[in-house]
Short mmCIF file of C-alpha atoms in Angstrom, two decimals:
data_model
loop_
_atom_site.label_atom_id
_atom_site.label_comp_id
_atom_site.label_asym_id
_atom_site.label_seq_id
_atom_site.Cartn_x
_atom_site.Cartn_y
_atom_site.Cartn_z
CA MET A 1 -123.68 142.50 87.94
CA ARG A 2 -121.01 139.93 89.10
CA ILE A 3 -117.06 140.63 88.83
CA GLY A 4 -114.52 138.08 89.12
CA LEU A 5 -110.57 138.26 88.85
CA ALA A 6 -108.84 135.50 87.15
CA LEU A 7 -105.16 135.43 87.78
CA ALA A 8 -102.96 138.14 86.91
CA THR A 9 -103.60 138.14 83.14
CA LEU A 10 -107.11 138.33 82.79
CA ILE A 11 -110.15 140.37 84.49
CA LEU A 12 -113.64 139.10 83.82
CA ALA A 13 -117.05 140.68 84.28
CA ASN A 14 -120.57 139.19 83.59
CA VAL A 15 -124.14 140.53 83.64
CA ALA A 16 -127.25 138.89 82.32
CA TYR A 17 -130.97 140.29 81.96
CA SER A 18 -134.04 138.00 81.33
CA TRP A 19 -137.07 139.55 80.42
CA PRO A 20 -130.97 140.57 66.86
CA PRO A 21 -122.66 144.33 59.18
CA ALA A 22 -119.97 145.67 61.03
CA ARG A 23 -118.42 142.26 59.95
CA ALA A 24 -120.43 139.62 58.39
CA GLN A 25 -119.42 136.84 60.80
CA GLY A 26 -116.34 138.38 62.62
CA SER A 27 -112.66 137.59 61.76
CA GLY A 28 -109.44 136.63 63.57
CA PRO A 29 -110.00 136.67 67.29
CA GLU A 30 -113.68 137.18 66.99
CA GLN A 31 -113.96 134.10 64.77
CA THR A 32 -111.88 132.23 67.11
CA LEU A 33 -114.12 132.97 70.13
CA LEU A 34 -117.43 132.13 67.94
CA GLU A 35 -115.90 128.77 66.92
CA SER A 36 -114.74 128.11 70.44
CA ALA A 37 -118.39 129.03 72.04
CA ASN A 38 -120.17 126.83 69.49
CA ARG A 39 -117.63 124.03 70.05
CA GLU A 40 -118.35 124.07 73.79
CA ARG A 41 -122.28 124.10 73.22
CA ALA A 42 -121.99 121.08 70.78
CA ALA A 43 -120.15 119.29 73.50
CA HIS A 44 -122.92 119.82 75.75
CA GLY A 45 -125.61 118.85 73.42
CA LEU A 46 -126.72 122.45 72.73
CA GLY A 47 -127.45 124.31 69.39
CA PRO A 48 -124.90 126.66 67.94
CA LEU A 49 -125.26 130.40 68.47
CA LYS A 50 -126.02 132.36 65.27
CA TRP A 51 -124.11 135.35 64.46
CA SER A 52 -126.04 138.72 65.09
CA ALA A 53 -124.84 141.62 62.98
CA ALA A 54 -126.66 144.09 65.22
CA LEU A 55 -125.30 142.56 68.52
CA ALA A 56 -121.77 142.59 66.86
CA VAL A 57 -122.11 146.41 66.07
CA ALA A 58 -123.10 146.96 69.91
CA ALA A 59 -120.27 144.68 71.16
CA ARG A 60 -117.59 146.53 68.88
CA GLU A 61 -118.66 149.91 70.02
CA HIS A 62 -118.22 148.67 73.69
CA ALA A 63 -114.94 147.06 72.94
CA GLN A 64 -113.45 149.95 71.36
CA ARG A 65 -114.46 152.04 74.23
CA MET A 66 -113.02 149.80 76.79
CA ALA A 67 -109.84 149.61 74.88
CA GLU A 68 -109.46 153.37 74.45
CA GLN A 69 -109.93 153.96 78.09
CA ASN A 70 -108.17 150.89 79.29
CA ILE A 71 -111.13 150.07 81.55
CA LEU A 72 -112.97 146.90 81.84
CA SER A 73 -116.67 147.50 82.63
CA HIS A 74 -120.12 146.60 81.32
CA LYS A 75 -121.00 150.32 81.22
CA LEU A 76 -118.34 153.06 81.10
CA PRO A 77 -118.90 156.80 82.14
CA GLY A 78 -121.28 158.60 79.57
CA GLU A 79 -122.05 155.25 77.79
CA ALA A 80 -125.58 153.66 77.37
CA GLY A 81 -126.10 150.41 79.10
CA MET A 82 -125.93 147.10 77.38
CA ALA A 83 -129.75 146.80 76.56
CA GLU A 84 -129.95 150.16 75.16
CA ARG A 85 -126.73 149.78 73.10
CA ALA A 86 -128.15 146.45 71.56
CA SER A 87 -131.46 148.14 70.81
CA LYS A 88 -129.96 151.04 69.16
CA ALA A 89 -128.03 148.63 66.90
CA GLY A 90 -131.11 147.06 65.81
CA ALA A 91 -131.39 143.95 67.92
CA ARG A 92 -134.71 142.72 69.23
CA PHE A 93 -134.51 140.10 72.09
CA SER A 94 -136.20 138.56 75.04
CA VAL A 95 -133.12 137.58 76.77
CA LEU A 96 -129.84 139.34 76.69
CA ALA A 97 -126.50 138.63 78.40
CA GLU A 98 -122.93 139.76 78.24
CA ASN A 99 -119.29 138.52 78.72
CA VAL A 100 -116.41 140.99 78.73
CA ALA A 101 -112.90 140.52 79.35
CA VAL A 102 -109.20 141.61 78.75
CA GLY A 103 -106.38 139.12 78.01
CA PRO A 104 -103.36 138.36 75.84
CA SER A 105 -105.36 136.07 73.29
CA ALA A 106 -108.90 134.92 72.04
CA GLU A 107 -107.91 131.48 73.14
CA SER A 108 -106.97 132.61 76.78
CA ILE A 109 -110.06 134.64 77.02
CA HIS A 110 -112.18 131.83 76.05
CA LYS A 111 -110.42 129.47 78.49
CA GLN A 112 -111.04 131.89 81.34
CA TRP A 113 -114.69 132.37 80.51
CA MET A 114 -115.08 128.72 80.65
CA ASN A 115 -113.56 128.41 83.92
CA SER A 116 -115.62 131.30 85.42
CA PRO A 117 -119.02 129.91 86.39
CA PRO A 118 -121.17 133.01 85.54
CA HIS A 119 -119.37 133.47 82.18
CA ARG A 120 -119.51 129.83 81.40
CA ALA A 121 -123.47 129.90 82.18
CA ASN A 122 -123.84 132.70 79.55
CA LEU A 123 -121.95 130.47 76.82
CA LEU A 124 -123.92 127.55 77.61
CA ASP A 125 -127.21 129.03 78.28
CA PRO A 126 -129.77 126.94 76.40
CA GLN A 127 -132.10 130.05 76.37
CA VAL A 128 -129.91 132.02 73.97
CA ASP A 129 -129.63 131.61 70.30
CA SER A 130 -127.68 134.41 68.76
CA VAL A 131 -124.20 136.19 69.60
CA GLY A 132 -122.21 139.19 68.48
CA ILE A 133 -118.62 139.35 69.30
CA ALA A 134 -116.11 142.01 69.13
CA VAL A 135 -112.34 142.20 70.01
CA ALA A 136 -110.25 145.59 70.18
CA PRO A 137 -106.67 145.66 70.86
CA SER A 138 -105.03 147.91 73.40
CA HIS A 139 -101.18 147.86 73.88
CA ASP A 140 -100.33 144.15 74.41
CA ALA A 141 -103.83 143.04 75.52
CA LEU A 142 -107.32 142.30 73.86
CA PHE A 143 -110.55 143.76 75.12
CA ALA A 144 -113.34 141.32 74.21
CA VAL A 145 -117.14 141.38 74.42
CA GLU A 146 -119.62 138.70 73.74
CA ASP A 147 -123.22 139.79 73.59
CA PHE A 148 -125.71 136.92 73.72
CA SER A 149 -129.41 137.11 73.11
CA LEU A 150 -132.49 135.10 72.39
CA ALA A 151 -133.57 137.07 69.27
CA VAL A 152 -137.18 138.07 68.56
CA GLY A 153 -137.92 138.21 64.75
CA ASN A 154 -139.62 140.89 62.94
CA LEU A 155 -142.76 138.98 61.84
CA SER A 156 -145.97 140.60 60.70
CA LEU A 157 -149.03 139.96 62.97
CA GLU A 158 -150.43 137.86 60.00
CA ASP A 159 -147.31 135.83 59.96
CA GLN A 160 -147.55 135.32 63.95
CA GLU A 161 -151.04 134.10 63.56
CA LYS A 162 -150.23 131.78 60.83
CA ILE A 163 -147.72 129.91 62.88
CA ILE A 164 -150.21 129.49 65.73
CA ASN A 165 -153.15 128.66 63.53
CA SER A 166 -151.04 125.77 62.08
CA ILE A 167 -150.29 124.32 65.38
CA LEU A 168 -154.05 124.57 66.63
CA ARG A 169 -155.17 122.87 63.22
CA GLU A 170 -152.79 120.03 63.99
CA ARG A 171 -154.36 119.63 67.50
CA GLY A 172 -157.97 119.16 65.68
CA LEU A 173 -159.41 122.57 66.31
CA ARG A 174 -161.49 124.48 63.52
CA LEU A 175 -160.20 127.91 62.98
CA LEU A 176 -162.60 130.63 62.87
CA SER A 177 -162.52 134.01 61.07
CA TYR A 178 -163.05 136.42 64.07
CA THR A 179 -159.51 137.60 63.70
CA SER A 180 -160.39 141.25 64.34
CA ASP A 181 -162.09 140.23 67.59
CA ALA A 182 -159.06 138.26 68.76
CA ARG A 183 -156.68 141.14 67.74
CA ARG A 184 -158.90 143.82 69.68
CA SER A 185 -158.69 141.17 72.69
CA CYS A 186 -155.01 140.80 72.52
CA ALA A 187 -154.60 144.48 73.12
CA LEU A 188 -156.35 144.01 76.38
CA ASP A 189 -154.65 142.90 79.62
CA ASN A 190 -157.17 140.32 80.09
CA GLY A 191 -160.86 139.46 78.68
CA TYR A 192 -162.09 139.65 75.25
CA ASP A 193 -163.40 142.54 72.98
CA GLY A 194 -165.79 141.51 70.14
CA ASN A 195 -169.22 140.30 69.06
CA ASN A 196 -168.44 136.52 69.27
CA VAL A 197 -168.24 135.40 72.93
CA PRO A 198 -165.68 132.71 73.47
CA SER A 199 -165.71 130.05 76.18
CA PHE A 200 -162.05 130.58 77.09
CA VAL A 201 -159.55 133.25 76.42
CA LEU A 202 -155.88 133.14 77.06
CA HIS A 203 -153.35 135.98 76.69
CA TYR A 204 -149.78 135.41 76.65
CA ALA A 205 -146.45 136.78 75.50
CA THR A 206 -143.64 134.58 74.19
CA SER A 207 -140.45 134.52 72.28
CA ASP A 208 -141.11 131.05 70.67
CA LEU A 209 -144.34 130.95 68.57
CA HIS A 210 -143.76 127.42 67.92
CA THR A 211 -144.55 126.18 71.51
CA LEU A 212 -147.95 126.72 73.06
CA PRO A 213 -148.35 127.60 76.80
CA GLU A 214 -149.19 124.53 78.90
CA LEU A 215 -152.43 126.00 80.08
CA LEU A 216 -153.48 126.20 76.43
CA GLU A 217 -152.36 122.73 75.71
CA MET A 218 -154.28 121.43 78.69
CA ARG A 219 -157.53 123.28 77.58
CA ILE A 220 -157.10 121.62 74.30
CA ARG A 221 -156.45 118.08 75.40
CA SER A 222 -159.57 118.32 77.61
CA GLY A 223 -161.67 117.85 74.39
CA LYS A 224 -164.11 120.63 75.70
CA TYR A 225 -163.20 122.97 72.89
CA HIS A 226 -163.73 122.55 69.16
CA SER A 227 -162.96 125.88 67.54
CA ALA A 228 -160.51 128.57 67.98
CA VAL A 229 -159.21 132.08 66.78
CA VAL A 230 -155.93 133.62 67.04
CA GLY A 231 -155.03 137.43 67.43
CA ALA A 232 -151.55 138.90 67.46
CA CYS A 233 -150.75 142.48 68.69
CA PRO A 234 -147.59 144.62 68.93
CA GLY A 235 -145.41 143.43 71.62
CA GLY A 236 -143.54 146.65 72.46
CA GLY A 237 -140.87 146.79 75.17
CA LYS A 238 -137.91 149.00 76.39
CA PHE A 239 -134.58 148.84 75.00
CA GLY A 240 -134.96 146.16 72.61
CA PHE A 241 -136.69 143.74 75.01
CA SER A 242 -139.68 142.27 73.19
CA ASN A 243 -141.92 139.31 73.01
CA TYR A 244 -144.78 138.26 70.78
CA ARG A 245 -148.24 139.16 72.19
CA ILE A 246 -150.93 136.55 71.41
CA ALA A 247 -154.43 136.09 72.37
CA VAL A 248 -156.31 132.60 71.72
CA LEU A 249 -159.86 132.52 71.79
CA LEU A 250 -161.62 128.93 72.41
CA PHE A 251 -165.18 128.02 71.55
CA GLU A 252 -166.99 124.94 72.69
#
């Protein structure tokens, strides 16, 4: 955790972990912070952050606690940590980061975040795609929370397999019907489990099903393999941290 002090009117703190209504899309200061964040991202060639209702719930709970206690922190006494708060609110993610601040207005808070390297890094992180924002008043100040994530969607195993099958088909591979073998293999740390012995097996975890691992791409480009089968299995993860787990079996 990194904590910085900015002038006399604003205190900042930042934390990030790498490993989604309270409000449909925020209002007032929250909407200002969302628009400001996406304006900065657009100026740097980055995609906009999607509003996450789950992250907004977690952010609001934390912002209200800070305002009530008049304390700026990522974790207050007796409070769950950021990852657990986000998970309990229903978010699923492979990356999670948070900015917190107290200041006189949403505009000043955003300005100070952008002038603070670790907070600016969270706002302009190309790895995150979702955000939940909350602002809670306390006396003459505003306590603000931005929770960022790379969200992991709730896709069925079949849907996960369909996405990767489509990519493999585009690469010229013939898709086999040994899905049960691939799924059993996926549940292993390595190797395969089935009656049809593959020439090559790759196990991997990812938050982006539309991009194949480079090792798999290299194997496909070798021209040595002509058929494949894909199996997905539950990703799991503690406190909302999650990835899709995939096994790809290649056959010559």
